PDB file of C-alpha atoms in Angstrom:
ATOM      1  CA  MET A 456     145.502 139.497 146.045  1.00 92.00           C
ATOM      2  CA  ALA A 457     145.641 140.403 142.401  1.00 94.00           C
ATOM      3  CA  LYS A 458     143.096 142.734 140.843  1.00 96.00           C
ATOM      4  CA  LEU A 459     142.292 143.411 137.219  1.00 94.00           C
ATOM      5  CA  PHE A 460     140.222 146.595 136.574  1.00 97.00           C
ATOM      6  CA  GLU A 461     138.039 147.428 133.625  1.00 96.00           C
ATOM      7  CA  VAL A 462     139.415 150.137 131.309  1.00 96.00           C
ATOM      8  CA  ASP A 463     136.461 152.475 131.345  1.00 91.00           C
ATOM      9  CA  GLU A 464     134.965 151.715 134.746  1.00 94.00           C
ATOM     10  CA  THR A 465     137.464 150.891 137.523  1.00 95.00           C
ATOM     11  CA  SER A 466     134.646 150.012 139.921  1.00 97.00           C
ATOM     12  CA  ASN A 467     134.309 146.835 137.832  1.00 97.00           C
ATOM     13  CA  PHE A 468     137.054 144.309 138.408  1.00 97.00           C
ATOM     14  CA  ILE A 469     138.054 140.772 139.223  1.00 94.00           C
ATOM     15  CA  GLU A 470     140.151 139.746 142.187  1.00 96.00           C
ATOM     16  CA  ILE A 471     142.123 136.517 142.662  1.00 94.00           C
ATOM     17  CA  SER A 472     143.673 135.247 145.860  1.00 95.00           C
ATOM     18  CA  PHE A 473     145.390 131.879 146.160  1.00 94.00           C
ATOM     19  CA  LEU A 474     144.260 129.476 148.855  1.00 95.00           C
ATOM     20  CA  TYR A 475     147.102 127.017 148.448  1.00 95.00           C
ATOM     21  CA  SER A 476     149.572 125.553 146.025  1.00 93.00           C
ATOM     22  CA  ILE A 477     150.914 122.017 145.938  1.00 93.00           C
ATOM     23  CA  PRO A 478     154.386 122.080 144.362  1.00 89.00           C
ATOM     24  CA  GLY A 479     154.877 120.053 141.214  1.00 88.00           C
ATOM     25  CA  GLU A 480     153.921 120.464 137.547  1.00 84.00           C
ATOM     26  CA  HIS A 481     151.093 117.924 137.722  1.00 86.00           C
ATOM     27  CA  GLU A 482     149.895 118.979 141.143  1.00 90.00           C
ATOM     28  CA  GLY A 483     147.457 121.825 141.645  1.00 90.00           C
ATOM     29  CA  SER A 484     146.583 125.127 143.116  1.00 92.00           C
ATOM     30  CA  ALA A 485     143.324 126.585 144.317  1.00 92.00           C
ATOM     31  CA  PHE A 486     142.253 130.212 144.265  1.00 92.00           C
ATOM     32  CA  ASN A 487     139.212 132.368 145.008  1.00 93.00           C
ATOM     33  CA  LEU A 488     137.962 134.334 142.081  1.00 91.00           C
ATOM     34  CA  LYS A 489     135.742 137.330 142.897  1.00 95.00           C
ATOM     35  CA  TYR A 490     133.730 139.469 140.462  1.00 94.00           C
ATOM     36  CA  TYR A 491     132.900 143.043 141.371  1.00 97.00           C
ATOM     37  CA  ARG A 492     130.446 145.507 139.732  1.00 96.00           C
ATOM     38  CA  ASN A 493     130.267 149.053 141.054  1.00 97.00           C
ATOM     39  CA  ASN A 494     132.683 148.003 143.861  1.00 98.00           C
ATOM     40  CA  LYS A 495     130.161 145.412 145.086  1.00 98.00           C
ATOM     41  CA  LEU A 496     130.873 141.677 145.213  1.00 97.00           C
ATOM     42  CA  VAL A 497     128.619 140.000 142.591  1.00 95.00           C
ATOM     43  CA  ARG A 498     129.990 136.445 142.779  1.00 92.00           C
ATOM     44  CA  GLU A 499     132.746 134.437 144.373  1.00 92.00           C
ATOM     45  CA  GLN A 500     134.005 131.113 143.126  1.00 88.00           C
ATOM     46  CA  ARG A 501     136.709 128.700 144.191  1.00 89.00           C
ATOM     47  CA  VAL A 502     138.724 127.395 141.229  1.00 86.00           C
ATOM     48  CA  GLY A 503     141.303 124.599 141.183  1.00 86.00           C
ATOM     49  CA  TRP A 504     143.761 124.212 138.295  1.00 84.00           C
ATOM     50  CA  THR A 505     146.813 122.061 137.758  1.00 86.00           C
ATOM     51  CA  ASN A 506     150.088 123.987 138.013  1.00 86.00           C
ATOM     52  CA  LEU A 507     150.887 123.122 134.404  1.00 85.00           C
ATOM     53  CA  ILE A 508     147.772 124.983 133.144  1.00 82.00           C
ATOM     54  CA  LEU A 509     148.130 127.800 135.678  1.00 84.00           C
ATOM     55  CA  LYS A 510     151.839 128.469 134.854  1.00 83.00           C
ATOM     56  CA  SER A 511     151.058 128.453 131.148  1.00 80.00           C
ATOM     57  CA  LEU A 512     148.337 131.096 131.687  1.00 79.00           C
ATOM     58  CA  LEU A 513     150.673 133.119 133.964  1.00 81.00           C
ATOM     59  CA  LYS A 514     153.462 133.082 131.327  1.00 79.00           C
ATOM     60  CA  GLN A 515     151.017 134.332 128.680  1.00 76.00           C
ATOM     61  CA  LEU A 516     149.762 137.080 130.931  1.00 77.00           C
ATOM     62  CA  SER A 517     153.187 138.140 132.205  1.00 73.00           C
ATOM     63  CA  ASP A 518     154.553 138.348 128.612  1.00 71.00           C
ATOM     64  CA  PHE A 519     151.334 139.705 127.188  1.00 68.00           C
ATOM     65  CA  PRO A 520     150.815 140.291 124.277  1.00 65.00           C
ATOM     66  CA  ASN A 521     154.255 139.199 123.085  1.00 64.00           C
ATOM     67  CA  VAL A 522     153.619 135.457 123.435  1.00 56.00           C
ATOM     68  CA  MET A 523     150.407 135.427 121.489  1.00 57.00           C
ATOM     69  CA  ASP A 524     150.158 133.619 118.153  1.00 56.00           C
ATOM     70  CA  ASN A 525     146.739 135.128 117.659  1.00 57.00           C
ATOM     71  CA  ASP A 526     144.573 137.647 119.386  1.00 62.00           C
ATOM     72  CA  SER A 527     142.555 135.341 121.607  1.00 60.00           C
ATOM     73  CA  PHE A 528     142.973 132.735 124.342  1.00 61.00           C
ATOM     74  CA  GLU A 529     140.561 130.177 125.768  1.00 64.00           C
ATOM     75  CA  HIS A 530     140.786 127.637 128.609  1.00 63.00           C
ATOM     76  CA  PHE A 531     137.917 125.375 129.618  1.00 65.00           C
ATOM     77  CA  GLU A 532     137.410 123.353 132.783  1.00 67.00           C
ATOM     78  CA  LYS A 533     134.294 121.303 133.573  1.00 67.00           C
ATOM     79  CA  HIS A 534     132.588 124.293 135.226  1.00 71.00           C
ATOM     80  CA  PHE A 535     134.795 127.253 134.337  1.00 76.00           C
ATOM     81  CA  GLU A 536     135.851 129.038 131.112  1.00 80.00           C
ATOM     82  CA  PHE A 537     138.462 131.764 130.822  1.00 79.00           C
ATOM     83  CA  GLN A 538     139.055 133.645 127.575  1.00 82.00           C
ATOM     84  CA  TRP A 539     140.104 136.946 126.075  1.00 81.00           C
ATOM     85  CA  ILE A 540     139.458 138.402 122.669  1.00 84.00           C
ATOM     86  CA  LYS A 541     141.118 141.423 121.141  1.00 85.00           C
ATOM     87  CA  GLU A 542     138.936 144.437 120.293  1.00 87.00           C
ATOM     88  CA  TYR A 543     140.627 145.810 117.187  1.00 87.00           C
ATOM     89  CA  ASN A 544     139.167 149.269 117.180  1.00 91.00           C
ATOM     90  CA  THR A 545     140.587 150.052 120.655  1.00 90.00           C
ATOM     91  CA  ASN A 546     143.460 147.513 120.991  1.00 85.00           C
ATOM     92  CA  ASP A 547     141.910 146.513 124.308  1.00 91.00           C
ATOM     93  CA  TYR A 548     140.822 143.014 125.255  1.00 90.00           C
ATOM     94  CA  MET A 549     137.497 141.656 126.339  1.00 90.00           C
ATOM     95  CA  LEU A 550     138.160 139.231 129.178  1.00 87.00           C
ATOM     96  CA  ILE A 551     135.309 136.765 129.580  1.00 87.00           C
ATOM     97  CA  LEU A 552     134.900 134.461 132.542  1.00 84.00           C
ATOM     98  CA  SER A 553     132.059 131.988 132.716  1.00 83.00           C
ATOM     99  CA  ASP A 554     131.291 129.743 135.690  1.00 77.00           C
ATOM    100  CA  VAL A 555     128.300 127.492 136.111  1.00 73.00           C
ATOM    101  CA  GLY A 556     126.023 129.630 133.945  1.00 76.00           C
ATOM    102  CA  HIS A 557     127.267 133.002 135.160  1.00 81.00           C
ATOM    103  CA  LEU A 558     129.001 135.170 132.597  1.00 84.00           C
ATOM    104  CA  HIS A 559     131.325 138.016 133.587  1.00 88.00           C
ATOM    105  CA  ALA A 560     133.100 140.239 131.113  1.00 91.00           C
ATOM    106  CA  ILE A 561     135.405 143.211 131.541  1.00 93.00           C
ATOM    107  CA  LYS A 562     137.317 145.235 128.920  1.00 95.00           C
ATOM    108  CA  VAL A 563     141.017 145.580 129.847  1.00 94.00           C
ATOM    109  CA  SER A 564     144.198 146.916 128.269  1.00 92.00           C
ATOM    110  CA  SER A 565     147.202 144.708 127.360  1.00 86.00           C
ATOM    111  CA  ASP A 566     149.267 146.588 129.990  1.00 88.00           C
ATOM    112  CA  ALA A 567     146.631 145.694 132.626  1.00 91.00           C
ATOM    113  CA  LEU A 568     146.686 142.037 131.598  1.00 87.00           C
ATOM    114  CA  ASN A 569     150.475 142.065 131.785  1.00 86.00           C
ATOM    115  CA  HIS A 570     150.507 143.632 135.246  1.00 90.00           C
ATOM    116  CA  PHE A 571     147.787 141.218 136.404  1.00 90.00           C
ATOM    117  CA  GLY A 572     149.917 138.308 135.259  1.00 88.00           C
ATOM    118  CA  LYS A 573     152.822 139.564 137.318  1.00 90.00           C
ATOM    119  CA  GLN A 574     150.611 140.062 140.316  1.00 93.00           C
ATOM    120  CA  LEU A 575     149.259 136.517 139.968  1.00 91.00           C
ATOM    121  CA  SER A 576     152.744 135.050 139.653  1.00 90.00           C
ATOM    122  CA  LYS A 577     153.710 136.729 142.924  1.00 92.00           C
ATOM    123  CA  GLU A 578     150.506 135.599 144.598  1.00 92.00           C
ATOM    124  CA  LEU A 579     151.194 131.984 143.484  1.00 91.00           C
ATOM    125  CA  GLU A 580     154.788 132.225 144.760  1.00 91.00           C
ATOM    126  CA  ASP A 581     153.502 133.413 148.157  1.00 93.00           C
ATOM    127  CA  ALA A 582     150.580 130.964 148.332  1.00 92.00           C
ATOM    128  CA  PRO A 583     150.491 128.571 151.299  1.00 93.00           C
ATOM    129  CA  GLN A 584     152.075 125.246 150.306  1.00 91.00           C
ATOM    130  CA  SER A 585     150.215 121.991 150.982  1.00 80.00           C
TER     131      SER A 585
END
């Protein structure tokens, strides 16, 4: 599983583990997304994305921040939103995840986002194939 920890409070983090991946650009993958505050699970959500969208996000994270045209990113699904916004006074990023009315935000470094992207790529590679 891949974990992304908050800069100032490492007991706050998100964790992603892949449930499966169906090979093919227009096929999909599913993963569990867990939100932790003070090392306690706050919410868990199952998310399904097409591999095209997922691999685009993974490329941006793995090459972060080199591939960015600007200092923000957003992706919306019908029930899930994923975005990050640069905080200029610290050069950190506010990662915001919203699902079905629940908002979760953690402040992370660009190095942490980069490492998280590499962890996620490995997780996807090792995910059970359907």
